[in-house]
Amino acid sequence: AQTVTQSQPEMSVQEAETVTLSCTYDTSESDYYLFWYKQPPSRQMILVIRQEAYKQQNATENRFSVNFQKAAKSFSLKISDSQLGDAAMYFCAYRRITSGTYKYIFGTGTRLKVLA
Amino acid sequence: EADIYQTPRYLVIGTGKKITLECSQTMGHDKMYWYQQDPGMELHLIHYSYGVNSTEKGDLSSESTVSRIRTEHFPLTLESARPSHTSQYLCASSVGPNTGELFFGEGSRLTVL
């Protein structure tokens, strides 16, 4: 069975600094999606970034980038130039690509605090 | 922002009451999901649907039930609410298999006294 592990329950970062959130996963599949979702307090969960496993290039979205290490089954999120609005719970998630299977597996989350 | 809506956002009710949490999406997505999430904690899948008249139980056992009579509508019902049902319920939808992204509603926070 697939699992997703986030070993950092909470992280803090100074405004304008860089922080990296860790995620590891376990799967026997070769093709899959990995995601980072952001859940601000009392607000809608939104997609931050997505990575397809067959793509070797790390995904980037503005200040957000990932370090995808397929062999190590590691998928960390780097937030550069942290802003107060980045404070939120961040969830790492996995989904198989195989047609007919659309269940997502989430990690336990990392609460990110941004210090002014 | 995603076009997926949940009502009510907040609900406080007494034990034994029947409640329905509404979820609607205007994106035409086939796949819809209900997750249960305690504050600041992980998400647990309780129900999912891959299309009209298709519903399945998720990984976390739940006393709630769901229905999918229309593509855009995926309500969750508790016939007799108990304090143990106090939680946040998140509805989500996706179009698969190639895009992968889950779109979430804002959640319904249920408190059962």
mmCIF file with all atom_site columns, C-alpha atoms in Angstrom:
data_model
loop_
_atom_site.group_PDB
_atom_site.id
_atom_site.type_symbol
_atom_site.label_atom_id
_atom_site.label_alt_id
_atom_site.label_comp_id
_atom_site.label_asym_id
_atom_site.label_entity_id
_atom_site.label_seq_id
_atom_site.pdbx_PDB_ins_code
_atom_site.Cartn_x
_atom_site.Cartn_y
_atom_site.Cartn_z
_atom_site.occupancy
_atom_site.B_iso_or_equiv
_atom_site.pdbx_formal_charge
_atom_site.auth_seq_id
_atom_site.auth_comp_id
_atom_site.auth_asym_id
_atom_site.auth_atom_id
_atom_site.pdbx_PDB_model_num
ATOM 1   C CA . ALA A 1 1   ? 0.000   0.000  0.000   1.00 0.00 ? 1   ALA A CA 1
ATOM 2   C CA . GLN A 1 2   ? 1.124   3.506  -0.716  1.00 0.00 ? 2   GLN A CA 1
ATOM 3   C CA . THR A 1 3   ? 2.028   5.784  2.170   1.00 0.00 ? 3   THR A CA 1
ATOM 4   C CA . VAL A 1 4   ? 3.015   9.433  2.506   1.00 0.00 ? 4   VAL A CA 1
ATOM 5   C CA . THR A 1 5   ? 5.102   10.670 5.438   1.00 0.00 ? 5   THR A CA 1
ATOM 6   C CA . GLN A 1 6   ? 5.687   14.240 6.555   1.00 0.00 ? 6   GLN A CA 1
ATOM 7   C CA . SER A 1 7   ? 8.114   14.130 9.466   1.00 0.00 ? 7   SER A CA 1
ATOM 8   C CA . GLN A 1 8   ? 7.949   17.821 10.398  1.00 0.00 ? 8   GLN A CA 1
ATOM 9   C CA . PRO A 1 9   ? 4.727   18.639 12.283  1.00 0.00 ? 9   PRO A CA 1
ATOM 10  C CA . GLU A 1 10  ? 5.708   22.299 12.475  1.00 0.00 ? 10  GLU A CA 1
ATOM 11  C CA . MET A 1 11  ? 8.264   24.613 10.886  1.00 0.00 ? 11  MET A CA 1
ATOM 12  C CA . SER A 1 12  ? 9.077   28.293 11.307  1.00 0.00 ? 12  SER A CA 1
ATOM 13  C CA . VAL A 1 13  ? 10.747  30.691 8.906   1.00 0.00 ? 13  VAL A CA 1
ATOM 14  C CA . GLN A 1 14  ? 11.621  34.348 9.002   1.00 0.00 ? 14  GLN A CA 1
ATOM 15  C CA . GLU A 1 15  ? 9.923   36.546 6.458   1.00 0.00 ? 15  GLU A CA 1
ATOM 16  C CA . ALA A 1 16  ? 11.969  36.754 3.238   1.00 0.00 ? 16  ALA A CA 1
ATOM 17  C CA . GLU A 1 17  ? 13.954  33.634 4.132   1.00 0.00 ? 17  GLU A CA 1
ATOM 18  C CA . THR A 1 18  ? 13.816  30.189 2.530   1.00 0.00 ? 18  THR A CA 1
ATOM 19  C CA . VAL A 1 19  ? 12.295  27.073 4.064   1.00 0.00 ? 19  VAL A CA 1
ATOM 20  C CA . THR A 1 20  ? 12.106  23.460 2.949   1.00 0.00 ? 20  THR A CA 1
ATOM 21  C CA . LEU A 1 21  ? 9.304   21.089 3.899   1.00 0.00 ? 21  LEU A CA 1
ATOM 22  C CA . SER A 1 22  ? 10.016  17.363 3.705   1.00 0.00 ? 22  SER A CA 1
ATOM 23  C CA . CYS A 1 23  ? 7.901   14.560 2.315   1.00 0.00 ? 23  CYS A CA 1
ATOM 24  C CA . THR A 1 24  ? 8.693   10.925 1.676   1.00 0.00 ? 24  THR A CA 1
ATOM 25  C CA . TYR A 1 25  ? 6.430   8.328  0.155   1.00 0.00 ? 25  TYR A CA 1
ATOM 26  C CA . ASP A 1 26  ? 6.348   4.648  -0.515  1.00 0.00 ? 26  ASP A CA 1
ATOM 27  C CA . THR A 1 27  ? 5.009   3.042  -3.663  1.00 0.00 ? 27  THR A CA 1
ATOM 28  C CA . SER A 1 28  ? 5.783   0.223  -6.051  1.00 0.00 ? 28  SER A CA 1
ATOM 29  C CA . GLU A 1 29  ? 4.309   2.154  -8.975  1.00 0.00 ? 29  GLU A CA 1
ATOM 30  C CA . SER A 1 30  ? 6.502   3.809  -11.590 1.00 0.00 ? 30  SER A CA 1
ATOM 31  C CA . ASP A 1 31  ? 4.029   6.450  -12.741 1.00 0.00 ? 31  ASP A CA 1
ATOM 32  C CA . TYR A 1 32  ? 2.175   8.693  -10.317 1.00 0.00 ? 32  TYR A CA 1
ATOM 33  C CA . TYR A 1 33  ? 1.455   12.273 -9.316  1.00 0.00 ? 33  TYR A CA 1
ATOM 34  C CA . LEU A 1 34  ? 2.803   14.075 -6.293  1.00 0.00 ? 34  LEU A CA 1
ATOM 35  C CA . PHE A 1 35  ? 1.285   17.265 -4.952  1.00 0.00 ? 35  PHE A CA 1
ATOM 36  C CA . TRP A 1 36  ? 1.768   19.925 -2.338  1.00 0.00 ? 36  TRP A CA 1
ATOM 37  C CA . TYR A 1 37  ? -1.445  21.498 -1.051  1.00 0.00 ? 37  TYR A CA 1
ATOM 38  C CA . LYS A 1 38  ? -1.730  24.589 1.129   1.00 0.00 ? 38  LYS A CA 1
ATOM 39  C CA . GLN A 1 39  ? -4.510  25.005 3.700   1.00 0.00 ? 39  GLN A CA 1
ATOM 40  C CA . PRO A 1 40  ? -4.589  28.518 5.208   1.00 0.00 ? 40  PRO A CA 1
ATOM 41  C CA . PRO A 1 41  ? -6.447  28.897 8.518   1.00 0.00 ? 41  PRO A CA 1
ATOM 42  C CA . SER A 1 42  ? -10.216 28.619 7.933   1.00 0.00 ? 42  SER A CA 1
ATOM 43  C CA . ARG A 1 43  ? -9.758  28.854 4.191   1.00 0.00 ? 43  ARG A CA 1
ATOM 44  C CA . GLN A 1 44  ? -9.943  26.634 1.155   1.00 0.00 ? 44  GLN A CA 1
ATOM 45  C CA . MET A 1 45  ? -7.216  24.109 0.467   1.00 0.00 ? 45  MET A CA 1
ATOM 46  C CA . ILE A 1 46  ? -5.445  24.933 -2.764  1.00 0.00 ? 46  ILE A CA 1
ATOM 47  C CA . LEU A 1 47  ? -2.874  23.258 -4.967  1.00 0.00 ? 47  LEU A CA 1
ATOM 48  C CA . VAL A 1 48  ? 0.622   24.709 -4.649  1.00 0.00 ? 48  VAL A CA 1
ATOM 49  C CA . ILE A 1 49  ? 2.553   22.530 -7.041  1.00 0.00 ? 49  ILE A CA 1
ATOM 50  C CA . ARG A 1 50  ? 2.316   19.216 -8.884  1.00 0.00 ? 50  ARG A CA 1
ATOM 51  C CA . GLN A 1 51  ? 4.951   16.790 -10.131 1.00 0.00 ? 51  GLN A CA 1
ATOM 52  C CA . GLU A 1 52  ? 4.504   13.907 -12.548 1.00 0.00 ? 52  GLU A CA 1
ATOM 53  C CA . ALA A 1 53  ? 6.840   11.065 -11.634 1.00 0.00 ? 53  ALA A CA 1
ATOM 54  C CA . TYR A 1 54  ? 7.898   10.412 -15.227 1.00 0.00 ? 54  TYR A CA 1
ATOM 55  C CA . LYS A 1 55  ? 9.243   13.959 -15.522 1.00 0.00 ? 55  LYS A CA 1
ATOM 56  C CA . GLN A 1 56  ? 12.803  14.265 -14.293 1.00 0.00 ? 56  GLN A CA 1
ATOM 57  C CA . GLN A 1 57  ? 12.707  18.043 -14.167 1.00 0.00 ? 57  GLN A CA 1
ATOM 58  C CA . ASN A 1 58  ? 11.645  19.500 -10.838 1.00 0.00 ? 58  ASN A CA 1
ATOM 59  C CA . ALA A 1 59  ? 8.426   21.506 -10.939 1.00 0.00 ? 59  ALA A CA 1
ATOM 60  C CA . THR A 1 60  ? 8.486   25.199 -10.072 1.00 0.00 ? 60  THR A CA 1
ATOM 61  C CA . GLU A 1 61  ? 5.727   27.756 -9.524  1.00 0.00 ? 61  GLU A CA 1
ATOM 62  C CA . ASN A 1 62  ? 7.067   31.226 -8.824  1.00 0.00 ? 62  ASN A CA 1
ATOM 63  C CA . ARG A 1 63  ? 8.552   31.115 -5.284  1.00 0.00 ? 63  ARG A CA 1
ATOM 64  C CA . PHE A 1 64  ? 7.678   27.436 -4.847  1.00 0.00 ? 64  PHE A CA 1
ATOM 65  C CA . SER A 1 65  ? 9.834   24.620 -6.138  1.00 0.00 ? 65  SER A CA 1
ATOM 66  C CA . VAL A 1 66  ? 10.254  20.954 -5.412  1.00 0.00 ? 66  VAL A CA 1
ATOM 67  C CA . ASN A 1 67  ? 13.209  18.637 -5.085  1.00 0.00 ? 67  ASN A CA 1
ATOM 68  C CA . PHE A 1 68  ? 11.948  15.362 -6.501  1.00 0.00 ? 68  PHE A CA 1
ATOM 69  C CA . GLN A 1 69  ? 14.215  12.391 -5.870  1.00 0.00 ? 69  GLN A CA 1
ATOM 70  C CA . LYS A 1 70  ? 12.407  9.413  -7.406  1.00 0.00 ? 70  LYS A CA 1
ATOM 71  C CA . ALA A 1 71  ? 14.871  6.744  -6.357  1.00 0.00 ? 71  ALA A CA 1
ATOM 72  C CA . ALA A 1 72  ? 14.854  7.997  -2.790  1.00 0.00 ? 72  ALA A CA 1
ATOM 73  C CA . LYS A 1 73  ? 11.073  8.521  -2.892  1.00 0.00 ? 73  LYS A CA 1
ATOM 74  C CA . SER A 1 74  ? 11.486  12.026 -1.604  1.00 0.00 ? 74  SER A CA 1
ATOM 75  C CA . PHE A 1 75  ? 9.486   15.106 -2.577  1.00 0.00 ? 75  PHE A CA 1
ATOM 76  C CA . SER A 1 76  ? 10.410  18.248 -0.661  1.00 0.00 ? 76  SER A CA 1
ATOM 77  C CA . LEU A 1 77  ? 8.919   21.708 -1.110  1.00 0.00 ? 77  LEU A CA 1
ATOM 78  C CA . LYS A 1 78  ? 11.105  24.795 -1.063  1.00 0.00 ? 78  LYS A CA 1
ATOM 79  C CA . ILE A 1 79  ? 9.532   28.178 -0.426  1.00 0.00 ? 79  ILE A CA 1
ATOM 80  C CA . SER A 1 80  ? 11.777  31.091 -1.293  1.00 0.00 ? 80  SER A CA 1
ATOM 81  C CA . ASP A 1 81  ? 11.355  34.675 -0.080  1.00 0.00 ? 81  ASP A CA 1
ATOM 82  C CA . SER A 1 82  ? 8.752   33.572 2.466   1.00 0.00 ? 82  SER A CA 1
ATOM 83  C CA . GLN A 1 83  ? 5.791   35.876 2.975   1.00 0.00 ? 83  GLN A CA 1
ATOM 84  C CA . LEU A 1 84  ? 3.319   36.223 5.831   1.00 0.00 ? 84  LEU A CA 1
ATOM 85  C CA . GLY A 1 85  ? 0.640   34.829 3.534   1.00 0.00 ? 85  GLY A CA 1
ATOM 86  C CA . ASP A 1 86  ? 2.560   31.567 3.249   1.00 0.00 ? 86  ASP A CA 1
ATOM 87  C CA . ALA A 1 87  ? 1.612   30.677 6.824   1.00 0.00 ? 87  ALA A CA 1
ATOM 88  C CA . ALA A 1 88  ? -0.602  27.591 6.550   1.00 0.00 ? 88  ALA A CA 1
ATOM 89  C CA . MET A 1 89  ? -0.777  23.827 6.838   1.00 0.00 ? 89  MET A CA 1
ATOM 90  C CA . TYR A 1 90  ? 0.992   22.143 3.950   1.00 0.00 ? 90  TYR A CA 1
ATOM 91  C CA . PHE A 1 91  ? 0.019   18.660 2.874   1.00 0.00 ? 91  PHE A CA 1
ATOM 92  C CA . CYS A 1 92  ? 1.976   16.366 0.629   1.00 0.00 ? 92  CYS A CA 1
ATOM 93  C CA . ALA A 1 93  ? -0.186  13.999 -1.442  1.00 0.00 ? 93  ALA A CA 1
ATOM 94  C CA . TYR A 1 94  ? 0.207   11.079 -3.834  1.00 0.00 ? 94  TYR A CA 1
ATOM 95  C CA . ARG A 1 95  ? -2.018  9.658  -6.538  1.00 0.00 ? 95  ARG A CA 1
ATOM 96  C CA . ARG A 1 96  ? -1.520  6.795  -8.920  1.00 0.00 ? 96  ARG A CA 1
ATOM 97  C CA . ILE A 1 97  ? -1.867  7.647  -12.597 1.00 0.00 ? 97  ILE A CA 1
ATOM 98  C CA . THR A 1 98  ? -3.436  4.319  -13.541 1.00 0.00 ? 98  THR A CA 1
ATOM 99  C CA . SER A 1 99  ? -6.792  4.896  -15.154 1.00 0.00 ? 99  SER A CA 1
ATOM 100 C CA . GLY A 1 100 ? -9.667  3.936  -12.896 1.00 0.00 ? 100 GLY A CA 1
ATOM 101 C CA . THR A 1 101 ? -7.843  4.754  -9.695  1.00 0.00 ? 101 THR A CA 1
ATOM 102 C CA . TYR A 1 102 ? -8.407  8.263  -8.417  1.00 0.00 ? 102 TYR A CA 1
ATOM 103 C CA . LYS A 1 103 ? -7.775  8.019  -4.705  1.00 0.00 ? 103 LYS A CA 1
ATOM 104 C CA . TYR A 1 104 ? -5.357  10.441 -3.156  1.00 0.00 ? 104 TYR A CA 1
ATOM 105 C CA . ILE A 1 105 ? -3.136  9.675  -0.181  1.00 0.00 ? 105 ILE A CA 1
ATOM 106 C CA . PHE A 1 106 ? -2.249  12.585 2.069   1.00 0.00 ? 106 PHE A CA 1
ATOM 107 C CA . GLY A 1 107 ? 0.501   13.049 4.607   1.00 0.00 ? 107 GLY A CA 1
ATOM 108 C CA . THR A 1 108 ? -0.178  14.304 8.113   1.00 0.00 ? 108 THR A CA 1
ATOM 109 C CA . GLY A 1 109 ? 0.731   17.882 7.249   1.00 0.00 ? 109 GLY A CA 1
ATOM 110 C CA . THR A 1 110 ? 3.314   20.460 8.286   1.00 0.00 ? 110 THR A CA 1
ATOM 111 C CA . ARG A 1 111 ? 2.244   23.696 9.931   1.00 0.00 ? 111 ARG A CA 1
ATOM 112 C CA . LEU A 1 112 ? 4.362   26.557 8.625   1.00 0.00 ? 112 LEU A CA 1
ATOM 113 C CA . LYS A 1 113 ? 4.723   29.700 10.704  1.00 0.00 ? 113 LYS A CA 1
ATOM 114 C CA . VAL A 1 114 ? 6.164   32.814 9.119   1.00 0.00 ? 114 VAL A CA 1
ATOM 115 C CA . LEU A 1 115 ? 7.780   35.240 11.534  1.00 0.00 ? 115 LEU A CA 1
ATOM 116 C CA . ALA A 1 116 ? 7.776   38.964 10.805  1.00 0.00 ? 116 ALA A CA 1
ATOM 117 C CA . GLU B 2 1   ? -10.637 29.881 -7.293  1.00 0.00 ? 1   GLU B CA 1
ATOM 118 C CA . ALA B 2 2   ? -12.308 26.534 -7.821  1.00 0.00 ? 2   ALA B CA 1
ATOM 119 C CA . ASP B 2 3   ? -16.060 26.392 -8.349  1.00 0.00 ? 3   ASP B CA 1
ATOM 120 C CA . ILE B 2 4   ? -16.934 23.979 -5.582  1.00 0.00 ? 4   ILE B CA 1
ATOM 121 C CA . TYR B 2 5   ? -19.260 25.036 -2.810  1.00 0.00 ? 5   TYR B CA 1
ATOM 122 C CA . GLN B 2 6   ? -20.131 23.637 0.577   1.00 0.00 ? 6   GLN B CA 1
ATOM 123 C CA . THR B 2 7   ? -22.989 24.572 2.869   1.00 0.00 ? 7   THR B CA 1
ATOM 124 C CA . PRO B 2 8   ? -23.293 25.156 5.698   1.00 0.00 ? 8   PRO B CA 1
ATOM 125 C CA . ARG B 2 9   ? -19.822 26.446 6.567   1.00 0.00 ? 9   ARG B CA 1
ATOM 126 C CA . TYR B 2 10  ? -20.546 26.081 10.277  1.00 0.00 ? 10  TYR B CA 1
ATOM 127 C CA . LEU B 2 11  ? -23.193 23.996 12.023  1.00 0.00 ? 11  LEU B CA 1
ATOM 128 C CA . VAL B 2 12  ? -23.859 23.431 15.719  1.00 0.00 ? 12  VAL B CA 1
ATOM 129 C CA . ILE B 2 13  ? -26.562 20.876 16.486  1.00 0.00 ? 13  ILE B CA 1
ATOM 130 C CA . GLY B 2 14  ? -27.742 18.606 19.261  1.00 0.00 ? 14  GLY B CA 1
ATOM 131 C CA . THR B 2 15  ? -27.237 14.874 19.546  1.00 0.00 ? 15  THR B CA 1
ATOM 132 C CA . GLY B 2 16  ? -29.668 12.748 17.565  1.00 0.00 ? 16  GLY B CA 1
ATOM 133 C CA . LYS B 2 17  ? -30.413 15.301 14.860  1.00 0.00 ? 17  LYS B CA 1
ATOM 134 C CA . LYS B 2 18  ? -30.291 14.440 11.198  1.00 0.00 ? 18  LYS B CA 1
ATOM 135 C CA . ILE B 2 19  ? -27.985 16.639 9.136   1.00 0.00 ? 19  ILE B CA 1
ATOM 136 C CA . THR B 2 20  ? -27.056 16.970 5.502   1.00 0.00 ? 20  THR B CA 1
ATOM 137 C CA . LEU B 2 21  ? -23.913 18.677 4.330   1.00 0.00 ? 21  LEU B CA 1
ATOM 138 C CA . GLU B 2 22  ? -24.249 19.977 0.808   1.00 0.00 ? 22  GLU B CA 1
ATOM 139 C CA . CYS B 2 23  ? -21.525 19.985 -1.833  1.00 0.00 ? 23  CYS B CA 1
ATOM 140 C CA . SER B 2 24  ? -21.894 21.273 -5.367  1.00 0.00 ? 24  SER B CA 1
ATOM 141 C CA . GLN B 2 25  ? -19.423 21.873 -8.174  1.00 0.00 ? 25  GLN B CA 1
ATOM 142 C CA . THR B 2 26  ? -19.917 23.630 -11.471 1.00 0.00 ? 26  THR B CA 1
ATOM 143 C CA . MET B 2 27  ? -16.868 22.240 -13.255 1.00 0.00 ? 27  MET B CA 1
ATOM 144 C CA . GLY B 2 28  ? -18.519 19.089 -14.604 1.00 0.00 ? 28  GLY B CA 1
ATOM 145 C CA . HIS B 2 29  ? -16.087 16.861 -12.713 1.00 0.00 ? 29  HIS B CA 1
ATOM 146 C CA . ASP B 2 30  ? -16.941 13.185 -12.569 1.00 0.00 ? 30  ASP B CA 1
ATOM 147 C CA . LYS B 2 31  ? -14.950 12.417 -9.427  1.00 0.00 ? 31  LYS B CA 1
ATOM 148 C CA . MET B 2 32  ? -16.034 13.733 -6.061  1.00 0.00 ? 32  MET B CA 1
ATOM 149 C CA . TYR B 2 33  ? -14.782 13.032 -2.551  1.00 0.00 ? 33  TYR B CA 1
ATOM 150 C CA . TRP B 2 34  ? -15.598 13.649 1.109   1.00 0.00 ? 34  TRP B CA 1
ATOM 151 C CA . TYR B 2 35  ? -12.765 13.950 3.599   1.00 0.00 ? 35  TYR B CA 1
ATOM 152 C CA . GLN B 2 36  ? -12.979 14.233 7.370   1.00 0.00 ? 36  GLN B CA 1
ATOM 153 C CA . GLN B 2 37  ? -10.375 16.416 9.046   1.00 0.00 ? 37  GLN B CA 1
ATOM 154 C CA . ASP B 2 38  ? -9.923  17.246 12.708  1.00 0.00 ? 38  ASP B CA 1
ATOM 155 C CA . PRO B 2 39  ? -8.429  20.753 13.214  1.00 0.00 ? 39  PRO B CA 1
ATOM 156 C CA . GLY B 2 40  ? -4.825  20.897 12.099  1.00 0.00 ? 40  GLY B CA 1
ATOM 157 C CA . MET B 2 41  ? -4.746  17.195 11.384  1.00 0.00 ? 41  MET B CA 1
ATOM 158 C CA . GLU B 2 42  ? -4.544  14.897 8.377   1.00 0.00 ? 42  GLU B CA 1
ATOM 159 C CA . LEU B 2 43  ? -7.348  14.236 5.924   1.00 0.00 ? 43  LEU B CA 1
ATOM 160 C CA . HIS B 2 44  ? -9.238  10.955 5.998   1.00 0.00 ? 44  HIS B CA 1
ATOM 161 C CA . LEU B 2 45  ? -11.221 9.822  2.960   1.00 0.00 ? 45  LEU B CA 1
ATOM 162 C CA . ILE B 2 46  ? -14.720 8.745  4.022   1.00 0.00 ? 46  ILE B CA 1
ATOM 163 C CA . HIS B 2 47  ? -16.614 8.593  0.706   1.00 0.00 ? 47  HIS B CA 1
ATOM 164 C CA . TYR B 2 48  ? -15.948 8.964  -2.981  1.00 0.00 ? 48  TYR B CA 1
ATOM 165 C CA . SER B 2 49  ? -17.832 8.837  -6.252  1.00 0.00 ? 49  SER B CA 1
ATOM 166 C CA . TYR B 2 50  ? -16.604 8.310  -9.785  1.00 0.00 ? 50  TYR B CA 1
ATOM 167 C CA . GLY B 2 51  ? -19.850 9.416  -11.400 1.00 0.00 ? 51  GLY B CA 1
ATOM 168 C CA . VAL B 2 52  ? -23.628 9.494  -11.189 1.00 0.00 ? 52  VAL B CA 1
ATOM 169 C CA . ASN B 2 53  ? -25.059 6.586  -9.170  1.00 0.00 ? 53  ASN B CA 1
ATOM 170 C CA . SER B 2 54  ? -21.543 5.526  -8.162  1.00 0.00 ? 54  SER B CA 1
ATOM 171 C CA . THR B 2 55  ? -20.524 5.819  -4.509  1.00 0.00 ? 55  THR B CA 1
ATOM 172 C CA . GLU B 2 56  ? -17.903 3.987  -2.458  1.00 0.00 ? 56  GLU B CA 1
ATOM 173 C CA . LYS B 2 57  ? -16.798 4.037  1.139   1.00 0.00 ? 57  LYS B CA 1
ATOM 174 C CA . GLY B 2 58  ? -13.377 5.452  1.811   1.00 0.00 ? 58  GLY B CA 1
ATOM 175 C CA . ASP B 2 59  ? -10.528 4.360  4.017   1.00 0.00 ? 59  ASP B CA 1
ATOM 176 C CA . LEU B 2 60  ? -11.996 5.719  7.261   1.00 0.00 ? 60  LEU B CA 1
ATOM 177 C CA . SER B 2 61  ? -15.173 4.080  8.453   1.00 0.00 ? 61  SER B CA 1
ATOM 178 C CA . SER B 2 62  ? -17.985 6.586  8.775   1.00 0.00 ? 62  SER B CA 1
ATOM 179 C CA . GLU B 2 63  ? -21.615 6.396  9.834   1.00 0.00 ? 63  GLU B CA 1
ATOM 180 C CA . SER B 2 64  ? -22.474 8.982  7.203   1.00 0.00 ? 64  SER B CA 1
ATOM 181 C CA . THR B 2 65  ? -23.987 8.197  3.824   1.00 0.00 ? 65  THR B CA 1
ATOM 182 C CA . VAL B 2 66  ? -23.728 9.920  0.460   1.00 0.00 ? 66  VAL B CA 1
ATOM 183 C CA . SER B 2 67  ? -25.636 10.032 -2.795  1.00 0.00 ? 67  SER B CA 1
ATOM 184 C CA . ARG B 2 68  ? -24.770 11.081 -6.349  1.00 0.00 ? 68  ARG B CA 1
ATOM 185 C CA . ILE B 2 69  ? -27.924 11.596 -8.358  1.00 0.00 ? 69  ILE B CA 1
ATOM 186 C CA . ARG B 2 70  ? -26.531 14.507 -10.356 1.00 0.00 ? 70  ARG B CA 1
ATOM 187 C CA . THR B 2 71  ? -22.979 15.078 -11.524 1.00 0.00 ? 71  THR B CA 1
ATOM 188 C CA . GLU B 2 72  ? -22.688 18.418 -9.779  1.00 0.00 ? 72  GLU B CA 1
ATOM 189 C CA . HIS B 2 73  ? -24.160 17.423 -6.408  1.00 0.00 ? 73  HIS B CA 1
ATOM 190 C CA . PHE B 2 74  ? -22.673 15.130 -3.720  1.00 0.00 ? 74  PHE B CA 1
ATOM 191 C CA . PRO B 2 75  ? -24.429 15.546 -0.365  1.00 0.00 ? 75  PRO B CA 1
ATOM 192 C CA . LEU B 2 76  ? -23.381 13.820 2.854   1.00 0.00 ? 76  LEU B CA 1
ATOM 193 C CA . THR B 2 77  ? -25.972 12.803 5.439   1.00 0.00 ? 77  THR B CA 1
ATOM 194 C CA . LEU B 2 78  ? -25.774 11.820 9.090   1.00 0.00 ? 78  LEU B CA 1
ATOM 195 C CA . GLU B 2 79  ? -29.044 10.245 10.220  1.00 0.00 ? 79  GLU B CA 1
ATOM 196 C CA . SER B 2 80  ? -28.368 10.709 13.922  1.00 0.00 ? 80  SER B CA 1
ATOM 197 C CA . ALA B 2 81  ? -25.511 13.003 14.850  1.00 0.00 ? 81  ALA B CA 1
ATOM 198 C CA . ARG B 2 82  ? -23.312 12.255 17.879  1.00 0.00 ? 82  ARG B CA 1
ATOM 199 C CA . PRO B 2 83  ? -20.527 14.255 19.572  1.00 0.00 ? 83  PRO B CA 1
ATOM 200 C CA . SER B 2 84  ? -17.985 11.871 17.970  1.00 0.00 ? 84  SER B CA 1
ATOM 201 C CA . HIS B 2 85  ? -19.057 13.278 14.589  1.00 0.00 ? 85  HIS B CA 1
ATOM 202 C CA . THR B 2 86  ? -17.710 16.703 15.532  1.00 0.00 ? 86  THR B CA 1
ATOM 203 C CA . SER B 2 87  ? -15.148 17.506 12.860  1.00 0.00 ? 87  SER B CA 1
ATOM 204 C CA . GLN B 2 88  ? -14.520 19.400 9.657   1.00 0.00 ? 88  GLN B CA 1
ATOM 205 C CA . TYR B 2 89  ? -15.802 17.827 6.458   1.00 0.00 ? 89  TYR B CA 1
ATOM 206 C CA . LEU B 2 90  ? -14.107 18.738 3.184   1.00 0.00 ? 90  LEU B CA 1
ATOM 207 C CA . CYS B 2 91  ? -15.642 18.084 -0.203  1.00 0.00 ? 91  CYS B CA 1
ATOM 208 C CA . ALA B 2 92  ? -13.417 17.838 -3.268  1.00 0.00 ? 92  ALA B CA 1
ATOM 209 C CA . SER B 2 93  ? -13.649 17.034 -6.944  1.00 0.00 ? 93  SER B CA 1
ATOM 210 C CA . SER B 2 94  ? -11.299 16.098 -9.742  1.00 0.00 ? 94  SER B CA 1
ATOM 211 C CA . VAL B 2 95  ? -11.276 15.339 -13.422 1.00 0.00 ? 95  VAL B CA 1
ATOM 212 C CA . GLY B 2 96  ? -9.066  12.443 -14.322 1.00 0.00 ? 96  GLY B CA 1
ATOM 213 C CA . PRO B 2 97  ? -6.975  10.744 -15.182 1.00 0.00 ? 97  PRO B CA 1
ATOM 214 C CA . ASN B 2 98  ? -4.507  13.096 -16.769 1.00 0.00 ? 98  ASN B CA 1
ATOM 215 C CA . THR B 2 99  ? -4.653  16.371 -14.873 1.00 0.00 ? 99  THR B CA 1
ATOM 216 C CA . GLY B 2 100 ? -4.564  14.976 -11.365 1.00 0.00 ? 100 GLY B CA 1
ATOM 217 C CA . GLU B 2 101 ? -5.540  18.054 -9.383  1.00 0.00 ? 101 GLU B CA 1
ATOM 218 C CA . LEU B 2 102 ? -8.064  17.938 -6.552  1.00 0.00 ? 102 LEU B CA 1
ATOM 219 C CA . PHE B 2 103 ? -10.254 20.999 -6.067  1.00 0.00 ? 103 PHE B CA 1
ATOM 220 C CA . PHE B 2 104 ? -11.550 21.589 -2.556  1.00 0.00 ? 104 PHE B CA 1
ATOM 221 C CA . GLY B 2 105 ? -14.527 23.357 -1.086  1.00 0.00 ? 105 GLY B CA 1
ATOM 222 C CA . GLU B 2 106 ? -14.131 25.617 1.938   1.00 0.00 ? 106 GLU B CA 1
ATOM 223 C CA . GLY B 2 107 ? -15.292 22.919 4.321   1.00 0.00 ? 107 GLY B CA 1
ATOM 224 C CA . SER B 2 108 ? -18.186 22.404 6.720   1.00 0.00 ? 108 SER B CA 1
ATOM 225 C CA . ARG B 2 109 ? -17.294 22.554 10.383  1.00 0.00 ? 109 ARG B CA 1
ATOM 226 C CA . LEU B 2 110 ? -19.743 20.430 12.371  1.00 0.00 ? 110 LEU B CA 1
ATOM 227 C CA . THR B 2 111 ? -20.131 20.566 16.151  1.00 0.00 ? 111 THR B CA 1
ATOM 228 C CA . VAL B 2 112 ? -22.477 18.108 17.818  1.00 0.00 ? 112 VAL B CA 1
ATOM 229 C CA . LEU B 2 113 ? -23.369 18.921 21.414  1.00 0.00 ? 113 LEU B CA 1
#
